[in-house]
Amino acid sequence: MALHVYPDVYASGSVPADWVPTKGGALKYPVRNPAVHRYLRQLLPVKWQKVIKKGNTGEVHYFEHASGQVADVKFFPSRTDE
């Protein structure tokens, strides 16, 4: 497993520059996979959480450290046929 830590979701290169998060559109919860949680704590100790954030052109899923740094950023574009 090789996850990189970035200062924010845009720095990861996975999120389009025109993506804007929706106000109140974030879901945050503890990291449930023990192996992933252990690995993240090796990268940066202390608290990590899983975040799903909705935006104007899709959703961004990532792990967020207590410092605000992020890892494993994935962008899922909105479906146009909804």
mmCIF file of N, CA and C in Angstrom:
data_model
loop_
_atom_site.group_PDB
_atom_site.id
_atom_site.type_symbol
_atom_site.label_atom_id
_atom_site.label_comp_id
_atom_site.label_asym_id
_atom_site.label_seq_id
_atom_site.Cartn_x
_atom_site.Cartn_y
_atom_site.Cartn_z
ATOM 1 N N MET A 1 0.865 -1.166 0.000
ATOM 2 C CA MET A 1 0.000 0.000 0.000
ATOM 3 C C MET A 1 0.911 1.228 0.000
ATOM 4 N N ALA A 2 0.719 2.094 -0.948
ATOM 5 C CA ALA A 2 1.534 3.309 -1.021
ATOM 6 C C ALA A 2 0.618 4.515 -1.167
ATOM 7 N N LEU A 3 0.349 5.158 -0.057
ATOM 8 C CA LEU A 3 -0.486 6.353 -0.075
ATOM 9 C C LEU A 3 0.409 7.567 0.109
ATOM 10 N N HIS A 4 0.117 8.621 -0.611
ATOM 11 C CA HIS A 4 0.876 9.857 -0.494
ATOM 12 C C HIS A 4 0.051 10.875 0.267
ATOM 13 N N VAL A 5 0.724 11.699 1.044
ATOM 14 C CA VAL A 5 0.072 12.740 1.830
ATOM 15 C C VAL A 5 0.223 14.066 1.097
ATOM 16 N N TYR A 6 -0.886 14.804 0.997
ATOM 17 C CA TYR A 6 -0.914 16.085 0.297
ATOM 18 C C TYR A 6 -1.455 17.166 1.237
ATOM 19 N N PRO A 7 -1.090 18.431 0.977
ATOM 20 C CA PRO A 7 -1.596 19.509 1.834
ATOM 21 C C PRO A 7 -3.102 19.737 1.692
ATOM 22 N N ASP A 8 -3.667 19.424 0.498
ATOM 23 C CA ASP A 8 -5.115 19.552 0.286
ATOM 24 C C ASP A 8 -5.528 18.676 -0.892
ATOM 25 N N VAL A 9 -6.819 18.572 -1.156
ATOM 26 C CA VAL A 9 -7.311 17.676 -2.210
ATOM 27 C C VAL A 9 -6.863 18.126 -3.599
ATOM 28 N N TYR A 10 -6.714 19.422 -3.821
ATOM 29 C CA TYR A 10 -6.303 19.922 -5.137
ATOM 30 C C TYR A 10 -4.844 19.576 -5.438
ATOM 31 N N ALA A 11 -4.004 19.550 -4.417
ATOM 32 C CA ALA A 11 -2.583 19.241 -4.595
ATOM 33 C C ALA A 11 -2.364 17.792 -5.030
ATOM 34 N N SER A 12 -3.346 16.935 -4.814
ATOM 35 C CA SER A 12 -3.216 15.524 -5.195
ATOM 36 C C SER A 12 -3.220 15.332 -6.703
ATOM 37 N N GLY A 13 -3.805 16.288 -7.427
ATOM 38 C CA GLY A 13 -3.911 16.153 -8.876
ATOM 39 C C GLY A 13 -5.110 15.335 -9.316
ATOM 40 N N SER A 14 -5.872 14.800 -8.383
ATOM 41 C CA SER A 14 -7.034 13.973 -8.704
ATOM 42 C C SER A 14 -8.312 14.790 -8.870
ATOM 43 N N VAL A 15 -8.339 15.972 -8.291
ATOM 44 C CA VAL A 15 -9.551 16.794 -8.274
ATOM 45 C C VAL A 15 -9.419 17.921 -9.290
ATOM 46 N N PRO A 16 -10.417 18.103 -10.164
ATOM 47 C CA PRO A 16 -10.360 19.194 -11.139
ATOM 48 C C PRO A 16 -10.318 20.564 -10.447
ATOM 49 N N ALA A 17 -9.616 21.496 -11.050
ATOM 50 C CA ALA A 17 -9.465 22.837 -10.470
ATOM 51 C C ALA A 17 -10.803 23.563 -10.348
ATOM 52 N N ASP A 18 -11.784 23.211 -11.200
ATOM 53 C CA ASP A 18 -13.083 23.901 -11.156
ATOM 54 C C ASP A 18 -14.066 23.267 -10.171
ATOM 55 N N TRP A 19 -13.643 22.208 -9.462
ATOM 56 C CA TRP A 19 -14.515 21.569 -8.470
ATOM 57 C C TRP A 19 -14.635 22.470 -7.253
ATOM 58 N N VAL A 20 -15.864 22.693 -6.797
ATOM 59 C CA VAL A 20 -16.137 23.518 -5.612
ATOM 60 C C VAL A 20 -17.001 22.694 -4.665
ATOM 61 N N PRO A 21 -16.570 22.525 -3.401
ATOM 62 C CA PRO A 21 -17.379 21.733 -2.463
ATOM 63 C C PRO A 21 -18.709 22.393 -2.150
ATOM 64 N N THR A 22 -19.720 21.564 -1.953
ATOM 65 C CA THR A 22 -21.051 22.028 -1.583
ATOM 66 C C THR A 22 -21.068 22.292 -0.074
ATOM 67 N N LYS A 23 -21.639 23.403 0.330
ATOM 68 C CA LYS A 23 -21.714 23.739 1.751
ATOM 69 C C LYS A 23 -22.575 22.694 2.463
ATOM 70 N N GLY A 24 -22.035 22.124 3.516
ATOM 71 C CA GLY A 24 -22.756 21.108 4.277
ATOM 72 C C GLY A 24 -22.774 19.756 3.593
ATOM 73 N N GLY A 25 -21.988 19.569 2.542
ATOM 74 C CA GLY A 25 -22.007 18.329 1.778
ATOM 75 C C GLY A 25 -20.923 17.344 2.142
ATOM 76 N N ALA A 26 -20.393 17.421 3.369
ATOM 77 C CA ALA A 26 -19.317 16.516 3.779
ATOM 78 C C ALA A 26 -19.817 15.488 4.784
ATOM 79 N N LEU A 27 -19.380 14.265 4.581
ATOM 80 C CA LEU A 27 -19.663 13.173 5.508
ATOM 81 C C LEU A 27 -18.312 12.707 6.037
ATOM 82 N N LYS A 28 -18.132 12.723 7.361
ATOM 83 C CA LYS A 28 -16.866 12.315 7.971
ATOM 84 C C LYS A 28 -17.130 11.226 8.996
ATOM 85 N N TYR A 29 -16.278 10.199 8.972
ATOM 86 C CA TYR A 29 -16.409 9.119 9.940
ATOM 87 C C TYR A 29 -15.049 8.467 10.165
ATOM 88 N N PRO A 30 -14.888 7.694 11.235
ATOM 89 C CA PRO A 30 -13.593 7.061 11.531
ATOM 90 C C PRO A 30 -13.181 6.083 10.433
ATOM 91 N N VAL A 31 -11.875 5.883 10.293
ATOM 92 C CA VAL A 31 -11.349 4.895 9.345
ATOM 93 C C VAL A 31 -11.691 3.520 9.900
ATOM 94 N N ARG A 32 -12.428 2.732 9.147
ATOM 95 C CA ARG A 32 -12.941 1.440 9.642
ATOM 96 C C ARG A 32 -12.016 0.264 9.367
ATOM 97 N N ASN A 33 -11.180 0.369 8.334
ATOM 98 C CA ASN A 33 -10.272 -0.721 7.987
ATOM 99 C C ASN A 33 -9.031 -0.633 8.879
ATOM 100 N N PRO A 34 -8.823 -1.602 9.776
ATOM 101 C CA PRO A 34 -7.700 -1.526 10.718
ATOM 102 C C PRO A 34 -6.332 -1.455 10.037
ATOM 103 N N ALA A 35 -6.140 -2.180 8.950
ATOM 104 C CA ALA A 35 -4.843 -2.168 8.257
ATOM 105 C C ALA A 35 -4.570 -0.792 7.645
ATOM 106 N N VAL A 36 -5.579 -0.193 7.040
ATOM 107 C CA VAL A 36 -5.429 1.144 6.450
ATOM 108 C C VAL A 36 -5.177 2.167 7.559
ATOM 109 N N HIS A 37 -5.908 2.051 8.655
ATOM 110 C CA HIS A 37 -5.744 2.996 9.771
ATOM 111 C C HIS A 37 -4.332 2.906 10.358
ATOM 112 N N ARG A 38 -3.815 1.695 10.513
ATOM 113 C CA ARG A 38 -2.450 1.496 11.005
ATOM 114 C C ARG A 38 -1.438 2.148 10.071
ATOM 115 N N TYR A 39 -1.620 1.931 8.756
ATOM 116 C CA TYR A 39 -0.708 2.491 7.759
ATOM 117 C C TYR A 39 -0.735 4.025 7.781
ATOM 118 N N LEU A 40 -1.935 4.603 7.845
ATOM 119 C CA LEU A 40 -2.057 6.063 7.891
ATOM 120 C C LEU A 40 -1.371 6.632 9.130
ATOM 121 N N ARG A 41 -1.504 5.943 10.255
ATOM 122 C CA ARG A 41 -0.870 6.423 11.490
ATOM 123 C C ARG A 41 0.641 6.301 11.433
ATOM 124 N N GLN A 42 1.166 5.433 10.577
ATOM 125 C CA GLN A 42 2.615 5.369 10.366
ATOM 126 C C GLN A 42 3.073 6.585 9.554
ATOM 127 N N LEU A 43 2.235 7.024 8.620
ATOM 128 C CA LEU A 43 2.578 8.205 7.820
ATOM 129 C C LEU A 43 2.566 9.462 8.687
ATOM 130 N N LEU A 44 1.486 9.662 9.411
ATOM 131 C CA LEU A 44 1.329 10.788 10.336
ATOM 132 C C LEU A 44 0.548 10.290 11.546
ATOM 133 N N PRO A 45 1.145 10.347 12.734
ATOM 134 C CA PRO A 45 0.425 9.869 13.914
ATOM 135 C C PRO A 45 -0.760 10.763 14.280
ATOM 136 N N VAL A 46 -1.568 10.303 15.144
ATOM 137 C CA VAL A 46 -2.756 10.952 15.697
ATOM 138 C C VAL A 46 -3.981 10.591 14.860
ATOM 139 N N LYS A 47 -4.969 11.463 14.793
ATOM 140 C CA LYS A 47 -6.299 11.133 14.270
ATOM 141 C C LYS A 47 -6.408 11.250 12.743
ATOM 142 N N TRP A 48 -6.976 10.207 12.126
ATOM 143 C CA TRP A 48 -7.340 10.198 10.711
ATOM 144 C C TRP A 48 -8.836 9.903 10.618
ATOM 145 N N GLN A 49 -9.491 10.428 9.589
ATOM 146 C CA GLN A 49 -10.893 10.096 9.338
ATOM 147 C C GLN A 49 -11.138 9.999 7.841
ATOM 148 N N LYS A 50 -12.159 9.246 7.483
ATOM 149 C CA LYS A 50 -12.578 9.103 6.096
ATOM 150 C C LYS A 50 -13.552 10.233 5.794
ATOM 151 N N VAL A 51 -13.388 10.876 4.628
ATOM 152 C CA VAL A 51 -14.250 11.995 4.258
ATOM 153 C C VAL A 51 -14.820 11.756 2.863
ATOM 154 N N ILE A 52 -16.106 12.005 2.721
ATOM 155 C CA ILE A 52 -16.771 12.017 1.415
ATOM 156 C C ILE A 52 -17.376 13.405 1.292
ATOM 157 N N LYS A 53 -16.900 14.161 0.295
ATOM 158 C CA LYS A 53 -17.335 15.546 0.158
ATOM 159 C C LYS A 53 -17.964 15.745 -1.216
ATOM 160 N N LYS A 54 -19.212 16.201 -1.215
ATOM 161 C CA LYS A 54 -19.924 16.473 -2.467
ATOM 162 C C LYS A 54 -19.547 17.856 -2.976
ATOM 163 N N GLY A 55 -19.593 17.991 -4.297
ATOM 164 C CA GLY A 55 -19.269 19.274 -4.914
ATOM 165 C C GLY A 55 -20.076 19.501 -6.168
ATOM 166 N N ASN A 56 -19.745 20.577 -6.878
ATOM 167 C CA ASN A 56 -20.521 20.967 -8.051
ATOM 168 C C ASN A 56 -20.402 19.982 -9.218
ATOM 169 N N THR A 57 -19.271 19.307 -9.374
ATOM 170 C CA THR A 57 -19.096 18.403 -10.521
ATOM 171 C C THR A 57 -18.884 16.952 -10.118
ATOM 172 N N GLY A 58 -18.994 16.637 -8.827
ATOM 173 C CA GLY A 58 -18.812 15.257 -8.390
ATOM 174 C C GLY A 58 -18.471 15.173 -6.914
ATOM 175 N N GLU A 59 -18.024 13.983 -6.498
ATOM 176 C CA GLU A 59 -17.669 13.730 -5.108
ATOM 177 C C GLU A 59 -16.183 13.449 -4.991
ATOM 178 N N VAL A 60 -15.604 13.835 -3.865
ATOM 179 C CA VAL A 60 -14.214 13.534 -3.557
ATOM 180 C C VAL A 60 -14.193 12.671 -2.303
ATOM 181 N N HIS A 61 -13.488 11.545 -2.384
ATOM 182 C CA HIS A 61 -13.338 10.642 -1.251
ATOM 183 C C HIS A 61 -11.865 10.659 -0.858
ATOM 184 N N TYR A 62 -11.581 10.787 0.444
ATOM 185 C CA TYR A 62 -10.190 10.825 0.896
ATOM 186 C C TYR A 62 -10.110 10.584 2.391
ATOM 187 N N PHE A 63 -8.867 10.393 2.867
ATOM 188 C CA PHE A 63 -8.592 10.302 4.287
ATOM 189 C C PHE A 63 -8.019 11.643 4.719
ATOM 190 N N GLU A 64 -8.498 12.168 5.854
ATOM 191 C CA GLU A 64 -8.043 13.472 6.333
ATOM 192 C C GLU A 64 -7.394 13.333 7.705
ATOM 193 N N HIS A 65 -6.195 13.902 7.828
ATOM 194 C CA HIS A 65 -5.472 13.923 9.095
ATOM 195 C C HIS A 65 -5.976 15.090 9.932
ATOM 196 N N ALA A 66 -5.752 15.044 11.244
ATOM 197 C CA ALA A 66 -6.182 16.112 12.141
ATOM 198 C C ALA A 66 -5.560 17.458 11.758
ATOM 199 N N SER A 67 -4.408 17.439 11.087
ATOM 200 C CA SER A 67 -3.727 18.668 10.670
ATOM 201 C C SER A 67 -4.350 19.279 9.421
ATOM 202 N N GLY A 68 -5.238 18.537 8.748
ATOM 203 C CA GLY A 68 -5.851 19.004 7.507
ATOM 204 C C GLY A 68 -5.235 18.401 6.264
ATOM 205 N N GLN A 69 -4.108 17.699 6.417
ATOM 206 C CA GLN A 69 -3.490 17.031 5.275
ATOM 207 C C GLN A 69 -4.358 15.849 4.853
ATOM 208 N N VAL A 70 -4.241 15.454 3.584
ATOM 209 C CA VAL A 70 -5.102 14.404 3.042
ATOM 210 C C VAL A 70 -4.280 13.313 2.366
ATOM 211 N N ALA A 71 -4.886 12.136 2.210
ATOM 212 C CA ALA A 71 -4.252 11.004 1.542
ATOM 213 C C ALA A 71 -5.302 10.226 0.766
ATOM 214 N N ASP A 72 -4.856 9.499 -0.263
ATOM 215 C CA ASP A 72 -5.712 8.620 -1.070
ATOM 216 C C ASP A 72 -6.936 9.363 -1.607
ATOM 217 N N VAL A 73 -6.686 10.465 -2.302
ATOM 218 C CA VAL A 73 -7.761 11.305 -2.839
ATOM 219 C C VAL A 73 -8.283 10.694 -4.135
ATOM 220 N N LYS A 74 -9.603 10.518 -4.202
ATOM 221 C CA LYS A 74 -10.247 9.978 -5.403
ATOM 222 C C LYS A 74 -11.420 10.870 -5.778
ATOM 223 N N PHE A 75 -11.522 11.198 -7.057
ATOM 224 C CA PHE A 75 -12.612 12.034 -7.551
ATOM 225 C C PHE A 75 -13.571 11.175 -8.360
ATOM 226 N N PHE A 76 -14.862 11.323 -8.086
ATOM 227 C CA PHE A 76 -15.903 10.599 -8.802
ATOM 228 C C PHE A 76 -16.834 11.626 -9.441
ATOM 229 N N PRO A 77 -16.763 11.800 -10.763
ATOM 230 C CA PRO A 77 -17.610 12.799 -11.421
ATOM 231 C C PRO A 77 -19.087 12.463 -11.284
ATOM 232 N N SER A 78 -19.908 13.504 -11.291
ATOM 233 C CA SER A 78 -21.364 13.317 -11.249
ATOM 234 C C SER A 78 -21.825 12.658 -12.535
ATOM 235 N N ARG A 79 -22.816 11.815 -12.404
ATOM 236 C CA ARG A 79 -23.417 11.216 -13.599
ATOM 237 C C ARG A 79 -24.316 12.243 -14.252
ATOM 238 N N THR A 80 -24.243 12.337 -15.566
ATOM 239 C CA THR A 80 -25.032 13.338 -16.284
ATOM 240 C C THR A 80 -26.451 12.864 -16.593
ATOM 241 N N ASP A 81 -26.721 11.560 -16.420
ATOM 242 C CA ASP A 81 -28.053 11.038 -16.769
ATOM 243 C C ASP A 81 -28.995 10.968 -15.571
ATOM 244 N N GLU A 82 -28.643 11.620 -14.471
ATOM 245 C CA GLU A 82 -29.526 11.589 -13.284
ATOM 246 C C GLU A 82 -30.573 12.657 -13.353
#
